[in-house]
Tab-separated table of C-alpha atoms and ligand atoms in Angstrom:
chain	number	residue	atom	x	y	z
A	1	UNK	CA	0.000	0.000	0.000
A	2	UNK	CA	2.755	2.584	0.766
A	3	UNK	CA	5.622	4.199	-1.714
A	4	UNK	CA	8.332	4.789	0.138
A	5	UNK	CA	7.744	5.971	3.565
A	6	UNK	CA	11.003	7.790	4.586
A	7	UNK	CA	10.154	11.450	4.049
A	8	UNK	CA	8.304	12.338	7.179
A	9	UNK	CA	10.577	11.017	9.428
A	10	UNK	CA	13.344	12.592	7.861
A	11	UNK	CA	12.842	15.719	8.870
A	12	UNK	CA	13.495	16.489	12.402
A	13	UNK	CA	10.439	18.125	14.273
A	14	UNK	CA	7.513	15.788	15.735
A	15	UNK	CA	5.063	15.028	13.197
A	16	UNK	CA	1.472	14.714	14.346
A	17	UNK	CA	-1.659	13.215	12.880
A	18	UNK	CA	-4.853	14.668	11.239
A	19	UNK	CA	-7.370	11.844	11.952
A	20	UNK	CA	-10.396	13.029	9.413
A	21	UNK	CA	-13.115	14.565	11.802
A	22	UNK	CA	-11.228	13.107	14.774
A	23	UNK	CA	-8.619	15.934	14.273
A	24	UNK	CA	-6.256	16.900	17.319
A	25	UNK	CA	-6.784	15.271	20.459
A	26	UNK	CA	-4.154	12.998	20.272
A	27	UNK	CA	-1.882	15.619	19.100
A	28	UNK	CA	-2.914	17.828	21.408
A	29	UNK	CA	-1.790	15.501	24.518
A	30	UNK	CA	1.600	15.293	22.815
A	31	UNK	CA	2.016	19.057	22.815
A	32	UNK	CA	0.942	19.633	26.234
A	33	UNK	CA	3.576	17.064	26.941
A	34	UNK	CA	5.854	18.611	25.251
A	35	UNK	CA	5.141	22.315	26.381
A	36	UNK	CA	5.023	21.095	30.260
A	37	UNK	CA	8.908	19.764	29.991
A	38	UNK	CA	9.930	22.732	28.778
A	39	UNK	CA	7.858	25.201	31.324
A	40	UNK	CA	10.405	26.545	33.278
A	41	UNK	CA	11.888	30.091	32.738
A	42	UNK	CA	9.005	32.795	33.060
A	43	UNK	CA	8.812	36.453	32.745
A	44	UNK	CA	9.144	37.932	36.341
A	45	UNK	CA	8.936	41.464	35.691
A	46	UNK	CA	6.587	43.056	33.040
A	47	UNK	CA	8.021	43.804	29.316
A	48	UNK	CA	7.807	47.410	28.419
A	49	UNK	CA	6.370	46.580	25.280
A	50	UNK	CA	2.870	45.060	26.869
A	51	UNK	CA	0.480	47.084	28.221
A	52	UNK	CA	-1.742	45.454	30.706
A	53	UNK	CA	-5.809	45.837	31.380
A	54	UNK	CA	-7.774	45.317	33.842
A	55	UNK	CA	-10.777	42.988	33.375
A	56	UNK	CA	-13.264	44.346	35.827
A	57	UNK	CA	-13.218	47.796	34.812
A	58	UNK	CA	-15.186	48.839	31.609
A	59	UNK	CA	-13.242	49.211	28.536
A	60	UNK	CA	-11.675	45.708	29.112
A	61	UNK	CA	-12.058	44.233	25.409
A	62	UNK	CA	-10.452	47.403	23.553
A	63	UNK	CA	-7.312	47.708	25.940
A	64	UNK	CA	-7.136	43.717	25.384
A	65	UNK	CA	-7.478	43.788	21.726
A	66	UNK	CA	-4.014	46.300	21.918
A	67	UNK	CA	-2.434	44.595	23.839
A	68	UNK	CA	-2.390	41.115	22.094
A	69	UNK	CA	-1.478	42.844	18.445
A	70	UNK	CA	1.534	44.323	20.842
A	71	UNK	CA	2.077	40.940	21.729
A	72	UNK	CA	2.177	40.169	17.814
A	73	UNK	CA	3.754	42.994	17.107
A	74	UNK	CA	6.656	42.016	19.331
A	75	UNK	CA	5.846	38.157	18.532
A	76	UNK	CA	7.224	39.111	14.700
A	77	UNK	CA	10.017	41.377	16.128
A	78	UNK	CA	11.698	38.314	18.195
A	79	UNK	CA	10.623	37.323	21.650
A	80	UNK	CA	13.898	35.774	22.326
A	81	UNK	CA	13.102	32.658	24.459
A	82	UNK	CA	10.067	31.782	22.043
A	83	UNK	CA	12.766	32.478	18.965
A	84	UNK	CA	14.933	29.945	20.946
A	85	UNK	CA	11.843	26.833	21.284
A	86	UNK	CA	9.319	27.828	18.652
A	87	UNK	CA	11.840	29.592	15.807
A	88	UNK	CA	10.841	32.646	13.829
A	89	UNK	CA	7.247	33.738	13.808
A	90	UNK	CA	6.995	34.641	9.833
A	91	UNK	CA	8.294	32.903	8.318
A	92	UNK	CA	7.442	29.864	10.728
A	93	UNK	CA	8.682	26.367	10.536
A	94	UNK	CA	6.219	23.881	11.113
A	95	UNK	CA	5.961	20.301	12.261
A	96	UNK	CA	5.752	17.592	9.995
A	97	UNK	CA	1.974	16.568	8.533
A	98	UNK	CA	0.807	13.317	8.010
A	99	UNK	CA	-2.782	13.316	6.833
A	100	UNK	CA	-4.914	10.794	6.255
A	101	UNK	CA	-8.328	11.317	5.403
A	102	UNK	CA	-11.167	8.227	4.594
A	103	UNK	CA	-14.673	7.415	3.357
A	104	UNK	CA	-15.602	11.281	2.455
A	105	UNK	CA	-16.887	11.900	-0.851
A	106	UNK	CA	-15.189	15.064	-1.648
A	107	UNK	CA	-11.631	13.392	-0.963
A	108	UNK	CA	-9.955	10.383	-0.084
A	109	UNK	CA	-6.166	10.835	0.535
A	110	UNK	CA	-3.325	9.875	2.619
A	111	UNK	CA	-0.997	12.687	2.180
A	112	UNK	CA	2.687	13.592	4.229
A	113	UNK	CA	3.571	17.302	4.083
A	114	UNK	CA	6.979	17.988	5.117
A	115	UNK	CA	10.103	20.597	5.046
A	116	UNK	CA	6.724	23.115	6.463
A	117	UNK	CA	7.284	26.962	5.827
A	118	UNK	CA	3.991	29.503	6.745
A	119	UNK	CA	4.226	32.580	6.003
A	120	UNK	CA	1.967	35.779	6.364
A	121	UNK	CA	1.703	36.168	10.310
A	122	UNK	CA	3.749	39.152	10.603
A	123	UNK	CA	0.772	40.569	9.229
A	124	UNK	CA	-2.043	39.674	11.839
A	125	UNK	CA	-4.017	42.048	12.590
A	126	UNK	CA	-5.862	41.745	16.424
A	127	UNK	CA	-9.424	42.613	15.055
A	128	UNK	CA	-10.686	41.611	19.335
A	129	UNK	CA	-9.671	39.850	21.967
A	130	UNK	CA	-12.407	39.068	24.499
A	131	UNK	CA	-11.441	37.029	28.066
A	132	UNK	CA	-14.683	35.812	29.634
A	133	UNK	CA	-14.475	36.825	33.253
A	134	UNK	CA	-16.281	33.602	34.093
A	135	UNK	CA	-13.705	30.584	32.742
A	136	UNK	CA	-11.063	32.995	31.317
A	137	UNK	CA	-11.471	31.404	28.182
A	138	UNK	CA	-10.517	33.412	25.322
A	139	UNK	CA	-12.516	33.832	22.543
A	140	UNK	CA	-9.798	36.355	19.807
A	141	UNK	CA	-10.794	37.338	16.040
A	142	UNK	CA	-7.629	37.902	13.966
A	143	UNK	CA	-7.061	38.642	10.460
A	144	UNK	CA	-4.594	37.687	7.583
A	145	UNK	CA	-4.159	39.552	4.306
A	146	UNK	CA	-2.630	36.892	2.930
A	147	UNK	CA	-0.970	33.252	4.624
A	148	UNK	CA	1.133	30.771	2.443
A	149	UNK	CA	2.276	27.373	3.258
A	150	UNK	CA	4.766	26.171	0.974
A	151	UNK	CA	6.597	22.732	1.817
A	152	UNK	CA	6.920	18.737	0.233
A	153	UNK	CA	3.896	16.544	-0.235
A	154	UNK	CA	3.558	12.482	-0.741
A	155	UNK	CA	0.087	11.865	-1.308
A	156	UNK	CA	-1.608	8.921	-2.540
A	157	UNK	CA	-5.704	8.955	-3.035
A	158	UNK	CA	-8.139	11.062	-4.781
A	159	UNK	CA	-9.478	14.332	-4.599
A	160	UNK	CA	-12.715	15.691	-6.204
A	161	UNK	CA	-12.747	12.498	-7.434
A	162	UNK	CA	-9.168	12.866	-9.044
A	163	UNK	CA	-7.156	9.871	-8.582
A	164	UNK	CA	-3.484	11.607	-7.275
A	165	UNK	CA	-0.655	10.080	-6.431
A	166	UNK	CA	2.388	11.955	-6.527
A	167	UNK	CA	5.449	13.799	-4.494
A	168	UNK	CA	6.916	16.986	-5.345
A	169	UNK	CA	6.244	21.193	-3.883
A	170	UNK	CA	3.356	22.158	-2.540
A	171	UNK	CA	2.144	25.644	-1.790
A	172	UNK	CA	-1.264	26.362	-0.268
A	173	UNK	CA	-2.132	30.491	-0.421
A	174	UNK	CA	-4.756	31.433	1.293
A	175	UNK	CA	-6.108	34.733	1.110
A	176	UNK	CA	-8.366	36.976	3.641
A	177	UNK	CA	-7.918	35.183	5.952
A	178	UNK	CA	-10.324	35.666	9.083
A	179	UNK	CA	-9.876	33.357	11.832
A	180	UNK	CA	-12.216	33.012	15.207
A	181	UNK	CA	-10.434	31.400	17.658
A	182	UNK	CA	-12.050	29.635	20.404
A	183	UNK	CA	-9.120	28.702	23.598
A	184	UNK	CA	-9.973	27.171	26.502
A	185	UNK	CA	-7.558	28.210	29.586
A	186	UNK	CA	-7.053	26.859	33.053
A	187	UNK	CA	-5.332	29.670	35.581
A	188	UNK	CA	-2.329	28.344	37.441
A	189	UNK	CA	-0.020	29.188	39.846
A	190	UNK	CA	3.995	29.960	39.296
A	191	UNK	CA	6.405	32.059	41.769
A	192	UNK	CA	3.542	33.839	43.118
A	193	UNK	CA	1.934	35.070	39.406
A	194	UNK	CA	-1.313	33.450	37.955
A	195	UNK	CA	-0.448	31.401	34.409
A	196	UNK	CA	-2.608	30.324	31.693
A	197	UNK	CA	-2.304	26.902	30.881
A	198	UNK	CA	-3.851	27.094	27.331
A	199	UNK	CA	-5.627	23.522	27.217
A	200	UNK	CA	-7.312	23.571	23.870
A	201	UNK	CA	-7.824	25.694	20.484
A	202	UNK	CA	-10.401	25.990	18.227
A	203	UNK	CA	-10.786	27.976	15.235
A	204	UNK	CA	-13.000	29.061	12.349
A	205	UNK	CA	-12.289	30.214	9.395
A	206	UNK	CA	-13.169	32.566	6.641
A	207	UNK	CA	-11.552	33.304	3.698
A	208	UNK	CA	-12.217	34.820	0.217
A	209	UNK	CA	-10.046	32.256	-1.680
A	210	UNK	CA	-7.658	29.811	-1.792
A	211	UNK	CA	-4.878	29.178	-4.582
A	212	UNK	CA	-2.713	26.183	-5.279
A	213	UNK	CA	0.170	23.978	-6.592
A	214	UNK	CA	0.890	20.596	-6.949
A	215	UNK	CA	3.927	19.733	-9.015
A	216	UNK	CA	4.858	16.363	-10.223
A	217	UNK	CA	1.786	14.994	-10.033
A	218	UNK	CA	1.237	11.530	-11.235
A	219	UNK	CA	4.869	11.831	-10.446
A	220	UNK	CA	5.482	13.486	-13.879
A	221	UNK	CA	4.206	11.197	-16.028
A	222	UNK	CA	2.155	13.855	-17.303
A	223	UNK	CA	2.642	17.390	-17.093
A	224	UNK	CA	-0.170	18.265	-19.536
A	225	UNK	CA	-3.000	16.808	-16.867
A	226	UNK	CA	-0.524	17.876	-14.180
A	227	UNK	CA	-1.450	21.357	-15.238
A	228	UNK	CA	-4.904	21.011	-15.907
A	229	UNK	CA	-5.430	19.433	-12.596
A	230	UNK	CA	-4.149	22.384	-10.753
A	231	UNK	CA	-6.487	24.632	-12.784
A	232	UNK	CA	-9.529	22.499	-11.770
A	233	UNK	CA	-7.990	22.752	-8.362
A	234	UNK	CA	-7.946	26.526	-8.422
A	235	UNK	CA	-10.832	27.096	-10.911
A	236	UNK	CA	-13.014	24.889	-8.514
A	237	UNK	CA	-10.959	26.448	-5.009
A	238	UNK	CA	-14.037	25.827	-2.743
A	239	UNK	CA	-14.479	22.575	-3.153
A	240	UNK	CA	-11.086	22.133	-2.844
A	241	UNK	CA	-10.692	23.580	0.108
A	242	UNK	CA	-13.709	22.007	1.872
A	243	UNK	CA	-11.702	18.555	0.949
A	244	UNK	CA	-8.829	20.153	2.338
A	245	UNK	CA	-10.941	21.980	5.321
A	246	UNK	CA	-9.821	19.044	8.350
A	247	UNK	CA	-6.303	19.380	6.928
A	248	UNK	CA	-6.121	23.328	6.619
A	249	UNK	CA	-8.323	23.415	10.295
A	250	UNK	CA	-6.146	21.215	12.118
A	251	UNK	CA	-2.814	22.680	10.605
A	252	UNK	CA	-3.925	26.491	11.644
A	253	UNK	CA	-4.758	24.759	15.317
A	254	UNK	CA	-1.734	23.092	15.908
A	255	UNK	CA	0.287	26.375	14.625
A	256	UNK	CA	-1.852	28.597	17.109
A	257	UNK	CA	-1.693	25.904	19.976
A	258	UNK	CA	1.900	25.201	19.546
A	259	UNK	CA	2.442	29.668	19.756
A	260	UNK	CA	0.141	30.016	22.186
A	261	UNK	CA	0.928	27.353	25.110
A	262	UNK	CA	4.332	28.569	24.878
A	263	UNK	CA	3.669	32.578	24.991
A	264	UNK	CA	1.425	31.840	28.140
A	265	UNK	CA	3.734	29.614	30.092
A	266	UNK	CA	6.423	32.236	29.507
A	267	UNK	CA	4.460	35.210	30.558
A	268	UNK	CA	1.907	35.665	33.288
A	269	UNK	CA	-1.165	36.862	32.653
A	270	UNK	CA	-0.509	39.127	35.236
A	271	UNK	CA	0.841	41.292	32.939
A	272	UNK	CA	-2.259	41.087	30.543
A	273	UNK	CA	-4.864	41.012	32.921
A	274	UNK	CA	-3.554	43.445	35.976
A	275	UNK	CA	-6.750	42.007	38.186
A	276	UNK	CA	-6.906	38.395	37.177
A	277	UNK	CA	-7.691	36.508	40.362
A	278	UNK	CA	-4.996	33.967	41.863
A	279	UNK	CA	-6.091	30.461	40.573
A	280	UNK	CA	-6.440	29.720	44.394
A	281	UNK	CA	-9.020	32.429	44.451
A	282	UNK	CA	-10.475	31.668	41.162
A	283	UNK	CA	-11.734	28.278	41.560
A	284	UNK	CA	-12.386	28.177	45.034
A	285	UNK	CA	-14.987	30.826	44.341
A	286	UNK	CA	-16.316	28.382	41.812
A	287	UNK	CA	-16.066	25.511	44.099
A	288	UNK	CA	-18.506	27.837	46.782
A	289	UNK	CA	-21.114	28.212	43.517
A	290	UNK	CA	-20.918	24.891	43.022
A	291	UNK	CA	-21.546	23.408	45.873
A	292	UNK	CA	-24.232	25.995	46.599
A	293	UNK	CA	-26.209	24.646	43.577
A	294	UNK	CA	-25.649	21.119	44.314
A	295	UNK	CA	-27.424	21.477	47.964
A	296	UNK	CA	-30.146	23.712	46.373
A	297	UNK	CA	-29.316	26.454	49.259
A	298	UNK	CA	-28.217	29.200	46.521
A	299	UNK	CA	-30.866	31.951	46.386
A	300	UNK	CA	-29.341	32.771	42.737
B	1	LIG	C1	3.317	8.847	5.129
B	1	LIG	O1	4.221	8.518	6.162
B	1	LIG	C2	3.853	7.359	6.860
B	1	LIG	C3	4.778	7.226	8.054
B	1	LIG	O2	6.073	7.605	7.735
B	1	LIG	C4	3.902	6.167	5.924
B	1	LIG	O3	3.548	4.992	6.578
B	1	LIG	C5	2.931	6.433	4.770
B	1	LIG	O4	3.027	5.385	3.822
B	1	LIG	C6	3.237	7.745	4.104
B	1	LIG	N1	2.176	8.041	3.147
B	1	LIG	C7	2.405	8.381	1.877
B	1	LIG	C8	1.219	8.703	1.036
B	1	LIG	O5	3.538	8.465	1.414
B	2	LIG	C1	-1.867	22.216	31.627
B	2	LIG	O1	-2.952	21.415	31.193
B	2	LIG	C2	-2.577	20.110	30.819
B	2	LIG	C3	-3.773	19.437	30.199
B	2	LIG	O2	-4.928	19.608	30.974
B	2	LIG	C4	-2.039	19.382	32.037
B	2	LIG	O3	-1.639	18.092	31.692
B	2	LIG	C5	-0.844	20.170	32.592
B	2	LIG	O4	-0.394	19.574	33.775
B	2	LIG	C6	-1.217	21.612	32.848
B	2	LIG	N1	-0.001	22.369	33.171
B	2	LIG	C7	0.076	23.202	34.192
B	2	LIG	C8	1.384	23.879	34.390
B	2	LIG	O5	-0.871	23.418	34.944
């Protein structure tokens, strides 16, 4: 069934798998693995560059929404111990993909993307950043001109019911970009700041097209189909990329999780959130609600 099968391991990051609608859970535990081993050096004192908020006074989301594209801002400029772990932010290096998607109509593929470059994120642009003051979940709406993934596919399946099979460049451009994203937090203590442990992300997204290229497909045989394959591709770029969606989805999650788990271990959110409760305070308060409702004593 397999073509040669030494290309993803070759290169040296961890690679992860997209499972079809399963997507990242399993991935996911690996990170958080990952991220927890390296957790140790933190930001004691505040960068200059960030300028905190405080949650319970009004005015919360705009001073928020600042101070996360600061965060960017600085993100693209070098944050030197995220440089160090995570590399540059634009253009990024990312992790090995090895995709495998069955029984869907619009595509059935097993496909390893490799030697990973995005670009396009020193152009994000914080549209809002709300916390919710009652998980301090995060729920953050940021924009793309333009993002580009260029790296090395093996893929063996079909596509819009186009039998592929083929290795060669890939590039994946993908333009207004408008992504929701949904993270889920738990607060936590560290030399007497409050963390967040980023737990899980989430995203949507909308975009106003997508444009691609496969070379060497059918491994060359035939450049003439080769290139009127990619047309179809690009003439017919929505259903392409709703074949693609799980793969695009997942990719954009595990970028985002992979930033964000190590920007928030790094930096307290002390220094976003001025206010933000000690976890101690946090969820013993929730603990008291709790077990208010379970005895049926809370009068609401
Ligand atoms: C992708 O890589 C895996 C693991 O290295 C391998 O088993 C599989 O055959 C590869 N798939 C393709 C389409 O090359
Ligand atoms: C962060 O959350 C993960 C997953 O829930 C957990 O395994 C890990 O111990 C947490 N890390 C910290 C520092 O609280």
């Amino acid at each position: 069934m397999s073509s040669g099968n030494s290309m993803s391991t070759r290169h040296g990051r961890r690679s992860f798998g997209l499972c079809g609608g399963l997507i990242v859970i399993l991935c996911l535990n690996e990170i958080a693995l990952g991220a927890m081993v390296s957790a140790v050096a933190y930001y004691t004192e505040k960068p200059s560059w960030l300028p905190s908020c405080r949650i319970y006074e009004p005015g919360f989301t705009k001073c928020s929404t600042n101070s996360i594209q600061k965060l960017l801002d600085q993100m693209n400029f070098g944050i030197p111990e995220i440089v160090e772990s995570f590399g540059s932010f634009d253009p990024m290096h990312v992790r090995d993909i090895i995709f495998k998607q069955d029984n869907n109509e619009v595509a059935t593929i097993r496909a390893n993307l490799t030697d990973l470059v995005v670009k396009g994120f020193a152009q994000t642009k914080v549209k809002e950043s709300r916390v919710s003051k009652k998980d301090f979940n995060w729920q953050t709406k940021i924009y793309l001109p333009k993002m580009r993934l260029d790296g090395k596919y093996r893929m063996a399946g079909r596509i819009l019911l186009i039998p592929l099979s083929g290795s060669g460049n890939i590039f994946i451009e993908i333009h207004d970009l408008e992504i929701l994203l949904l993270t889920t937090t738990e607060l936590y203590e560290k030399g007497g700041f409050t963390f967040d442990n980023v737990t899980s992300v989430r995203v949507q997204l909308k975009l106003s097209r997508v444009h691609t290229n496969l070379d060497n497909l059918f491994n060359g045989r035939s450049p003439e189909v080769e290139r009127s394959t990619n047309q179809f591709f690009n003439d017919n770029w929505r259903d392409f990329y709703e074949a693609l969606k799980p793969l695009i989805v997942g990719t954009v999650e595990n970028i985002l999780y992979d930033v964000m788990s190590k920007v928030f271990h790094l930096i307290p959110a002390n220094f976003f959130v001025e206010d933000i409760p000690t976890p101690q305070e946090f969820y013993a308060s929730k603990q008291v609600a709790a077990s208010d409702n379970e005895s049926k004593s809370s009068e609401k």
